[in-house]
Short mmCIF file of C-alpha atoms in Angstrom, two decimals:
data_model
loop_
_atom_site.label_atom_id
_atom_site.label_comp_id
_atom_site.label_asym_id
_atom_site.label_seq_id
_atom_site.Cartn_x
_atom_site.Cartn_y
_atom_site.Cartn_z
CA MET A 1 -0.30 0.18 0.10
CA SER A 2 1.53 3.66 -0.75
CA THR A 3 1.61 5.71 2.56
CA GLN A 4 1.64 9.03 0.06
CA ASN A 5 -2.39 8.02 -0.74
CA PRO A 6 -3.58 5.76 2.06
CA THR A 7 -6.32 3.30 0.56
CA ALA A 8 -9.95 3.23 1.98
CA VAL A 9 -9.19 0.46 4.20
CA ARG A 10 -6.14 2.08 5.82
CA VAL A 11 -8.34 5.32 6.50
CA TYR A 12 -10.88 2.77 8.12
CA LEU A 13 -8.51 0.62 9.98
CA ALA A 14 -7.18 3.76 11.67
CA ARG A 15 -10.51 5.25 13.09
CA VAL A 16 -11.00 1.44 13.89
CA ARG A 17 -7.94 1.76 15.79
CA SER A 18 -8.64 4.88 17.44
CA ALA A 19 -11.71 3.53 18.75
CA LEU A 20 -9.95 0.68 20.40
CA ALA A 21 -7.13 2.82 22.06
CA ASP A 22 -8.30 1.93 25.26
CA LEU A 23 -7.31 -1.63 25.03
CA PRO A 24 -3.49 -2.91 25.29
CA GLU A 25 -1.59 -2.21 21.86
CA SER A 26 -0.73 -5.77 21.28
CA GLU A 27 -4.63 -6.80 21.62
CA VAL A 28 -5.40 -4.09 19.52
CA GLU A 29 -3.03 -5.19 16.75
CA GLU A 30 -4.38 -8.86 17.27
CA ILE A 31 -7.89 -7.56 16.77
CA LEU A 32 -6.84 -5.52 13.37
CA GLU A 33 -5.03 -8.33 11.84
CA ASP A 34 -8.35 -10.70 12.17
CA VAL A 35 -10.16 -8.02 10.31
CA ARG A 36 -7.75 -6.78 7.89
CA PRO A 37 -7.83 -9.45 5.18
CA HIS A 38 -12.01 -9.34 5.23
CA LEU A 39 -11.78 -5.59 4.76
CA ALA A 40 -9.05 -5.96 1.96
CA GLU A 41 -11.17 -8.28 0.39
CA MET A 42 -14.35 -5.73 0.42
CA GLU A 43 -11.70 -3.41 -1.07
CA ALA A 44 -11.11 -5.36 -3.98
CA GLU A 45 -14.88 -6.04 -4.50
CA LEU A 46 -15.38 -2.52 -4.38
CA GLY A 47 -13.49 -1.94 -7.28
CA ASP A 48 -10.47 0.47 -8.29
CA ASN A 49 -9.76 3.37 -5.74
CA PRO A 50 -13.26 2.82 -3.41
CA LYS A 51 -13.73 5.66 -0.93
CA VAL A 52 -14.26 5.19 2.59
CA ASP A 53 -18.01 5.85 2.32
CA ALA A 54 -18.63 2.66 0.34
CA LEU A 55 -16.65 0.64 3.71
CA ILE A 56 -18.81 2.44 5.94
CA GLU A 57 -22.05 1.94 3.89
CA ARG A 58 -21.10 -2.30 4.03
CA LEU A 59 -20.07 -2.45 7.43
CA GLY A 60 -21.14 0.78 9.44
CA SER A 61 -19.08 3.70 10.95
CA PRO A 62 -15.71 2.26 12.23
CA GLU A 63 -16.68 3.18 15.67
CA SER A 64 -19.97 0.76 15.44
CA TYR A 65 -17.79 -1.65 13.60
CA ALA A 66 -15.31 -1.48 16.76
CA ALA A 67 -17.72 -1.72 19.18
CA GLU A 68 -18.64 -5.02 17.56
CA LEU A 69 -15.34 -6.17 17.34
CA ARG A 70 -15.52 -5.40 21.17
CA ALA A 71 -18.43 -7.62 21.85
CA SER A 72 -17.52 -10.59 19.72
CA GLY A 73 -13.93 -10.74 21.27
CA GLY A 74 -15.20 -10.48 24.86
CA TYR A 75 -13.74 -6.99 25.76
CA PRO A 76 -15.35 -4.49 27.89
CA PRO A 77 -17.17 -1.61 26.19
CA ARG A 78 -15.30 1.67 25.83
CA PRO A 79 -15.15 4.20 28.69
CA ALA A 80 -16.96 6.83 28.19
CA GLU A 81 -14.27 9.40 28.86
CA ALA A 82 -12.70 8.16 25.75
CA GLY A 83 -15.72 9.27 23.63
CA ASP A 84 -14.34 12.60 22.95
CA LYS A 85 -10.66 11.10 21.19
CA THR A 86 -12.41 10.22 18.03
CA THR A 87 -15.15 11.85 15.55
CA VAL A 88 -18.52 9.54 15.10
CA LEU A 89 -19.96 9.50 11.91
CA LYS A 90 -23.04 11.25 11.73
CA VAL A 91 -25.29 9.72 9.37
CA LYS A 92 -27.51 12.36 7.26
CA THR A 93 -30.04 9.80 6.57
CA GLY A 94 -33.78 9.71 7.59
CA ILE A 95 -34.48 7.25 10.27
CA GLY A 96 -37.47 6.15 9.59
CA GLY A 97 -36.04 3.90 6.61
CA ALA A 98 -33.32 2.76 8.81
CA ARG A 99 -35.76 1.70 11.19
CA PHE A 100 -38.03 -0.18 9.21
CA ALA A 101 -35.17 -2.27 7.75
CA PHE A 102 -33.99 -2.93 11.42
CA TRP A 103 -37.86 -4.37 12.78
CA GLY A 104 -38.11 -5.65 9.15
CA LEU A 105 -35.52 -7.74 10.11
CA VAL A 106 -36.96 -8.61 13.31
CA PHE A 107 -40.51 -9.68 12.27
CA SER A 108 -38.81 -11.74 9.43
CA VAL A 109 -36.84 -13.78 12.01
CA GLY A 110 -40.11 -14.08 14.43
CA GLY A 111 -42.27 -15.17 11.13
CA PHE A 112 -39.35 -17.53 9.65
CA ALA A 113 -39.19 -19.21 13.05
CA LEU A 114 -42.75 -19.77 13.46
CA PHE A 115 -44.13 -20.84 9.80
CA GLY A 116 -40.75 -23.22 9.87
CA PHE A 117 -41.96 -24.49 13.36
CA ALA A 118 -45.69 -25.13 11.90
CA ALA A 119 -44.55 -26.88 8.66
CA ALA A 120 -42.28 -29.28 10.66
CA VAL A 121 -45.00 -30.06 13.02
CA TRP A 122 -47.50 -31.13 10.88
CA VAL A 123 -45.00 -32.24 7.73
CA ARG A 124 -47.01 -30.14 5.60
CA VAL A 125 -46.41 -27.47 2.78
CA GLU A 126 -49.59 -25.49 3.69
CA PRO A 127 -48.22 -23.32 6.49
CA LEU A 128 -45.39 -22.00 4.55
CA LEU A 129 -47.62 -19.90 2.58
CA GLY A 130 -47.39 -18.14 5.39
CA LEU A 131 -43.95 -16.77 4.22
CA LEU A 132 -45.92 -15.03 1.74
CA PHE A 133 -46.69 -12.17 4.28
CA VAL A 134 -43.29 -12.08 5.53
CA ALA A 135 -41.46 -12.01 2.40
CA PRO A 136 -42.64 -8.19 1.02
CA VAL A 137 -41.47 -6.89 4.39
CA LEU A 138 -38.07 -8.73 4.52
CA ALA A 139 -37.43 -7.79 0.60
CA ILE A 140 -38.21 -3.96 1.24
CA SER A 141 -35.83 -4.37 4.59
CA VAL A 142 -33.27 -5.82 1.95
CA ALA A 143 -33.63 -3.39 -0.62
CA TYR A 144 -33.06 -0.28 1.81
CA VAL A 145 -29.75 -2.37 2.94
CA VAL A 146 -28.30 -2.93 -0.50
CA ARG A 147 -28.77 1.09 -1.20
CA LYS A 148 -27.88 2.55 2.09
CA GLY A 149 -25.62 0.13 4.09
CA VAL A 150 -25.91 -0.65 7.79
CA ALA A 151 -24.52 2.78 9.07
CA PRO A 152 -27.94 4.23 9.60
CA ILE A 153 -29.17 1.22 11.19
CA ALA A 154 -26.28 0.90 13.29
CA GLU A 155 -26.72 4.21 14.73
CA LEU A 156 -30.77 3.94 15.98
CA PRO A 157 -30.93 4.36 19.51
CA GLU A 158 -32.45 0.61 19.84
CA VAL A 159 -29.45 -0.97 18.26
CA VAL A 160 -27.36 1.01 20.20
CA LYS A 161 -28.83 -0.23 23.50
CA LEU A 162 -29.08 -3.69 22.18
CA ARG A 163 -25.55 -3.61 21.35
CA ASP A 164 -24.51 -2.26 25.09
CA ILE A 165 -26.66 -4.82 26.51
CA ALA A 166 -25.05 -7.99 24.51
CA THR A 167 -21.63 -6.09 25.23
CA SER A 168 -22.23 -6.25 29.27
CA PHE A 169 -23.73 -9.51 29.24
CA GLN A 170 -20.65 -11.18 27.54
CA LYS A 171 -18.82 -9.13 30.48
CA ASP A 172 -20.54 -10.71 32.69
CA ARG A 173 -20.13 -14.34 31.40
CA ASN A 174 -17.20 -16.66 30.84
CA SER A 175 -15.73 -15.33 27.71
CA LYS A 176 -13.99 -18.65 27.22
CA GLY A 177 -17.25 -20.13 27.02
CA LEU A 178 -18.63 -17.73 24.47
CA ASN A 179 -15.20 -18.04 22.17
CA TYR A 180 -15.68 -21.61 22.21
CA PHE A 181 -19.13 -21.28 20.46
CA ARG A 182 -17.97 -18.71 17.97
CA THR A 183 -15.26 -21.13 16.95
CA LEU A 184 -18.34 -23.52 16.03
CA LYS A 185 -19.87 -21.11 13.61
CA PRO A 186 -18.75 -22.91 10.39
CA ALA A 187 -20.02 -26.28 11.41
CA TRP A 188 -23.78 -23.95 12.06
CA TRP A 189 -23.86 -22.84 8.61
CA VAL A 190 -23.22 -26.28 7.09
CA LEU A 191 -25.80 -28.01 9.73
CA CYS A 192 -28.30 -25.44 8.62
CA ALA A 193 -27.81 -26.34 4.78
CA ALA A 194 -28.31 -29.98 5.55
CA VAL A 195 -31.63 -29.02 7.62
CA LEU A 196 -33.25 -27.37 4.88
CA VAL A 197 -32.31 -29.84 2.13
CA ILE A 198 -33.38 -32.96 4.45
CA PHE A 199 -36.43 -31.06 5.22
CA GLY A 200 -37.26 -30.42 1.69
CA LEU A 201 -36.94 -33.90 0.80
CA LEU A 202 -39.21 -34.83 3.87
CA LEU A 203 -41.76 -32.60 2.60
CA VAL A 204 -41.29 -34.30 -1.12
CA LEU A 205 -41.71 -37.51 0.30
CA ARG A 206 -45.20 -36.54 2.27
CA ASP A 207 -46.39 -34.33 -0.50
CA THR A 208 -45.28 -34.85 -4.61
CA GLU A 209 -46.36 -30.74 -5.10
CA ALA A 210 -43.80 -29.82 -2.70
CA VAL A 211 -41.41 -30.97 -5.15
CA LEU A 212 -41.73 -27.35 -6.54
CA LEU A 213 -40.35 -26.30 -3.21
CA LEU A 214 -37.36 -28.06 -2.74
CA PRO A 215 -35.18 -25.98 -5.63
CA LEU A 216 -35.87 -22.81 -3.25
CA MET A 217 -34.71 -25.32 -0.16
CA LEU A 218 -31.53 -26.19 -2.26
CA LEU A 219 -30.93 -22.59 -3.08
CA ALA A 220 -31.31 -21.17 0.46
CA ALA A 221 -28.93 -23.86 1.63
CA VAL A 222 -26.62 -22.58 -0.84
CA ALA A 223 -26.99 -19.35 0.09
CA VAL A 224 -26.41 -19.52 3.89
CA VAL A 225 -23.50 -21.54 3.22
CA TRP A 226 -21.93 -18.85 1.11
CA ALA A 227 -23.03 -15.83 3.37
CA GLY A 228 -22.55 -17.43 7.37
CA PRO A 229 -18.53 -16.88 6.78
CA LYS A 230 -18.74 -13.57 5.36
CA LEU A 231 -20.71 -11.64 7.76
CA LYS A 232 -17.80 -10.33 9.70
CA ALA A 233 -16.86 -8.59 6.71
CA ASP A 234 -20.31 -7.60 5.31
CA ARG A 235 -23.19 -6.91 7.62
CA ARG A 236 -25.74 -6.65 4.97
CA LEU A 237 -25.61 -10.25 4.84
CA LEU A 238 -27.41 -10.63 8.26
CA TRP A 239 -30.78 -9.83 6.29
CA LEU A 240 -30.14 -13.23 4.60
CA ALA A 241 -28.55 -15.49 6.75
CA VAL A 242 -29.98 -14.51 10.14
CA PRO A 243 -33.88 -15.36 8.80
CA VAL A 244 -32.62 -18.59 7.59
CA SER A 245 -30.99 -19.48 10.90
CA ALA A 246 -34.45 -18.76 12.10
CA PHE A 247 -36.35 -20.96 9.75
CA VAL A 248 -34.18 -23.53 10.53
CA VAL A 249 -34.09 -23.45 14.22
CA GLY A 250 -38.16 -23.46 14.29
CA SER A 251 -38.21 -26.35 12.08
CA MET A 252 -35.73 -28.00 13.81
CA LEU A 253 -38.15 -27.71 17.15
CA GLY A 254 -41.07 -28.36 15.37
CA GLY A 255 -39.64 -31.76 14.35
CA ALA A 256 -38.80 -32.54 17.67
CA GLY A 257 -42.11 -31.76 18.73
CA ALA A 258 -43.49 -33.78 16.07
CA ALA A 259 -41.54 -36.70 17.03
CA VAL A 260 -42.23 -36.56 20.63
CA ASP A 261 -45.75 -36.65 19.62
CA LEU A 262 -45.48 -39.66 17.66
CA ILE A 263 -43.49 -41.50 20.20
CA ALA A 264 -46.41 -41.04 22.77
CA LYS A 265 -49.03 -42.05 20.39
CA ARG A 266 -47.25 -45.08 19.26
CA SER A 267 -47.08 -45.88 23.15
CA TYR A 268 -50.15 -45.41 23.86
CA SER A 269 -51.47 -47.71 20.84
CA ASN A 270 -49.37 -50.30 22.04
CA GLY A 271 -50.74 -50.22 25.32
CA SER A 272 -47.39 -49.23 27.19
CA TYR A 273 -49.88 -47.29 29.63
CA ASN A 274 -52.31 -49.22 31.55
CA SER A 275 -53.15 -46.78 34.12
CA GLY A 276 -56.97 -46.85 32.83
CA TYR A 277 -56.50 -43.27 31.16
CA THR A 278 -57.93 -43.40 27.47
CA PRO A 279 -56.24 -40.80 25.06
CA ASN A 280 -58.75 -38.40 23.20
CA TYR A 281 -57.84 -38.87 19.67
CA ASN A 282 -58.42 -35.62 17.75
CA ASP A 283 -58.17 -34.43 14.16
CA ASN A 284 -55.90 -31.37 13.35
CA TYR A 285 -59.53 -29.34 13.24
CA GLY A 286 -60.01 -30.51 16.98
CA ASN A 287 -62.79 -32.36 16.00
CA PRO A 288 -63.02 -36.44 17.42
CA GLN A 289 -61.86 -39.21 15.22
CA LEU A 290 -64.10 -42.27 15.08
CA MET A 291 -62.09 -45.30 16.22
CA TYR A 292 -62.58 -49.08 15.89
CA GLY A 293 -59.95 -50.63 18.35
CA SER A 294 -56.50 -48.72 17.65
CA GLN A 295 -57.71 -48.01 13.94
CA GLU A 296 -59.10 -44.47 12.55
CA VAL A 297 -62.20 -45.03 10.80
CA GLU A 298 -62.81 -42.01 8.06
CA ASN A 299 -65.80 -43.34 6.48
CA ILE A 300 -68.97 -45.45 7.32
CA TYR A 301 -70.83 -47.47 4.83
CA ALA A 302 -74.33 -48.98 5.91
CA PHE A 303 -76.40 -51.81 3.67
CA ASP A 304 -80.24 -52.86 4.29
CA ALA A 305 -81.17 -56.43 4.01
CA GLU A 306 -80.68 -56.94 0.46
CA GLY A 307 -77.38 -55.70 0.32
CA LYS A 308 -78.32 -52.32 -1.08
CA PRO A 309 -76.31 -49.30 0.21
CA LEU A 310 -78.29 -46.57 2.27
CA THR A 311 -77.17 -43.16 1.78
CA GLU A 312 -78.10 -39.88 4.24
CA ILE A 313 -77.74 -41.75 7.28
CA TYR A 314 -77.28 -40.03 10.62
CA LEU A 315 -75.32 -41.52 13.52
CA TYR A 316 -76.00 -41.06 17.33
CA ASP A 317 -74.54 -43.05 20.31
CA GLU A 318 -76.77 -44.00 23.00
CA ASP A 319 -77.17 -40.59 24.76
CA GLY A 320 -78.40 -39.14 21.51
CA ARG A 321 -75.43 -37.28 20.78
CA PRO A 322 -74.43 -36.90 17.19
CA LEU A 323 -70.99 -38.86 15.91
CA SER A 324 -70.01 -35.71 14.13
CA THR A 325 -66.51 -35.67 12.50
CA THR A 326 -65.11 -33.38 10.01
CA ARG A 327 -65.69 -33.77 6.31
CA TYR A 328 -63.56 -32.96 4.17
CA ALA A 329 -63.60 -31.96 0.25
CA CYS A 330 -61.19 -30.61 -2.54
CA GLU A 331 -60.19 -27.06 -2.86
CA ARG A 332 -61.42 -26.19 -6.43
CA SER A 333 -58.70 -23.45 -7.18
CA THR A 334 -55.52 -25.60 -5.46
CA GLY A 335 -56.78 -29.14 -5.63
CA GLU A 336 -55.84 -29.70 -1.98
CA LYS A 337 -57.70 -31.63 0.78
CA ARG A 338 -59.51 -29.26 2.73
CA LYS A 339 -62.06 -28.79 5.77
CA ALA A 340 -65.63 -28.63 4.25
CA GLY A 341 -67.42 -28.53 7.84
CA ASP A 342 -68.41 -31.32 10.65
CA ASP A 343 -71.31 -33.30 10.73
CA ASN A 344 -73.04 -36.59 11.60
CA ARG A 345 -74.18 -37.54 8.01
CA TYR A 346 -72.77 -40.70 6.60
CA PRO A 347 -71.36 -42.09 4.15
CA ARG A 348 -69.12 -39.24 3.08
CA PRO A 349 -67.43 -38.58 -0.39
CA ARG A 350 -64.45 -40.05 -0.65
CA VAL A 351 -61.12 -37.34 -1.09
CA GLU A 352 -58.74 -38.93 -3.70
CA ARG A 353 -55.63 -36.69 -4.68
CA GLY A 354 -52.59 -38.15 -6.62
CA VAL A 355 -50.58 -37.17 -9.93
CA ARG A 356 -51.59 -37.52 -13.56
CA ASP A 357 -49.73 -37.17 -16.98
CA SER A 358 -50.24 -35.08 -19.81
CA GLU A 359 -52.65 -37.66 -21.49
CA GLY A 360 -55.04 -37.75 -18.38
CA ASN A 361 -53.88 -40.79 -17.01
CA LEU A 362 -53.95 -41.04 -12.84
CA ASP A 363 -51.23 -42.25 -11.18
CA GLY A 364 -49.06 -43.12 -13.67
CA TYR A 365 -44.95 -43.23 -13.50
CA ASN A 366 -44.44 -40.05 -15.39
CA GLY A 367 -47.58 -38.43 -13.37
CA SER A 368 -46.50 -34.45 -13.40
CA HIS A 369 -49.77 -32.67 -12.48
CA GLY A 370 -51.47 -33.08 -9.09
CA TYR A 371 -55.83 -33.61 -8.84
CA CYS A 372 -58.08 -34.11 -6.16
CA LEU A 373 -61.64 -35.92 -6.64
CA GLU A 374 -64.74 -36.55 -4.86
CA ARG A 375 -66.17 -39.72 -5.38
CA THR A 376 -69.60 -40.61 -3.94
CA ASP A 377 -69.61 -44.53 -5.30
CA VAL A 378 -69.56 -47.26 -2.75
CA PRO A 379 -66.12 -48.82 -3.12
CA PHE A 380 -67.29 -52.23 -2.33
CA SER A 381 -70.08 -54.46 -2.36
CA ALA A 382 -71.45 -56.23 1.06
CA ALA A 383 -72.96 -59.78 1.31
CA ILE A 384 -75.51 -59.92 4.30
CA PRO A 385 -75.56 -63.29 5.77
CA LYS A 386 -79.14 -65.09 4.76
CA GLY A 387 -79.93 -65.72 8.32
CA ALA A 388 -79.53 -61.97 9.21
CA PRO A 389 -82.85 -61.57 11.34
CA VAL A 390 -85.32 -58.70 9.67
CA PRO A 391 -86.85 -56.15 12.28
CA PRO A 392 -90.58 -55.99 11.42
CA THR A 393 -91.92 -53.52 9.95
CA SER A 394 -95.27 -53.09 11.30
CA GLN A 395 -94.23 -52.89 14.97
CA ALA A 396 -94.21 -49.19 16.60
CA ALA A 397 -90.99 -47.90 17.94
CA PRO A 398 -90.93 -47.76 21.52
CA PRO A 399 -91.42 -44.35 23.27
CA SER A 400 -88.41 -42.63 24.03
CA SER A 401 -87.88 -39.55 26.34
CA THR A 402 -85.34 -38.07 24.02
CA SER A 403 -85.72 -37.34 20.59
CA VAL A 404 -83.45 -36.18 18.10
CA ALA A 405 -83.03 -34.56 14.35
CA PRO A 406 -80.44 -34.64 11.56
CA PRO A 407 -79.02 -31.22 11.96
CA SER A 408 -80.57 -28.92 9.52
CA ASN A 409 -77.44 -26.73 8.65
CA SER A 410 -75.37 -29.68 7.65
CA PRO A 411 -73.44 -29.16 4.40
CA GLN A 412 -74.41 -30.79 1.35
CA PRO A 413 -72.07 -33.38 -0.33
CA THR A 414 -69.70 -31.81 -3.24
CA ARG A 415 -70.70 -33.10 -6.42
#
């Protein structure tokens, strides 16, 4: 480097050194040696003769960057009396856009974690549609950071306060333990990529239509492995790596919850608990499930003595309570299976889902389009025993103190 024309990195590092002046000189040199290669690489990316302002847009002011280096290294915050020795950069941009970019990141982190958790609990694609509401907020935040850099955000009062809290927390804790976890950062980015790929494959195994989501999972996995190690040099990448990390954490917690629930249900079905407690089996909508022994009953078909199937029958228990369960139908716009209400009228239309090819053949090996059908036919024939007793038709029904009627608001079958 020329000493007559200092480069942007030298000017930037000079201000960082000044902000770290209260630390021992040997430790300051060690800190600068760690960050100098990253800054040099960034200077090369910015082209010939970049200005210091370009580095500030990428990393924030040298003073705020020095504060982050203190926090990451477990050093105490800068003494208040040393504040007059350096000149803090005053960002002239408006505070509204910076505040939206910061809280947009916070909102996106919560949304990615929540919807990742829900998708992993049910191993379904549908909860991930909620990310469509989070994506616009994150996109606007990313656009601001790309255009303005992180410097305006680093100067926000709430960000400064959070940075001070983090610094004091690290000061009160064992710095060796925190430094050990920092050494695990490369492994974390690889773990994130692995979880994204595995989760995408699980969704495809559960629902073939999720194959359209798999490329996005693979792209996110590649992006997080690329962006994670560069966070120290370019703080703008936080708006990519942090939401993906939140999604991974949420999906891991959801997967753990789903595994615990599955183990508990298998334990109950295998009779591991003999305390007399009978589990309450409900579906995803909170409605009871009909059970025959340990098997779930999804539909009921009734036949008369001649073997003719009956329709429009209503089921009640011995106390006159309707045996209502969830009724399902096809969503016309998406072809997905959806809830159409709940009632006690049987038999239900059978909802069949699968794939078809371009010639209309169903469930072939080269199927590429999903379909959903509602079938009202009886899928089998019943052989009624010849000796089965037939109740007399002329005998009046015995009086009963309880009378029941089919619900008047029951939904009609979907044709």
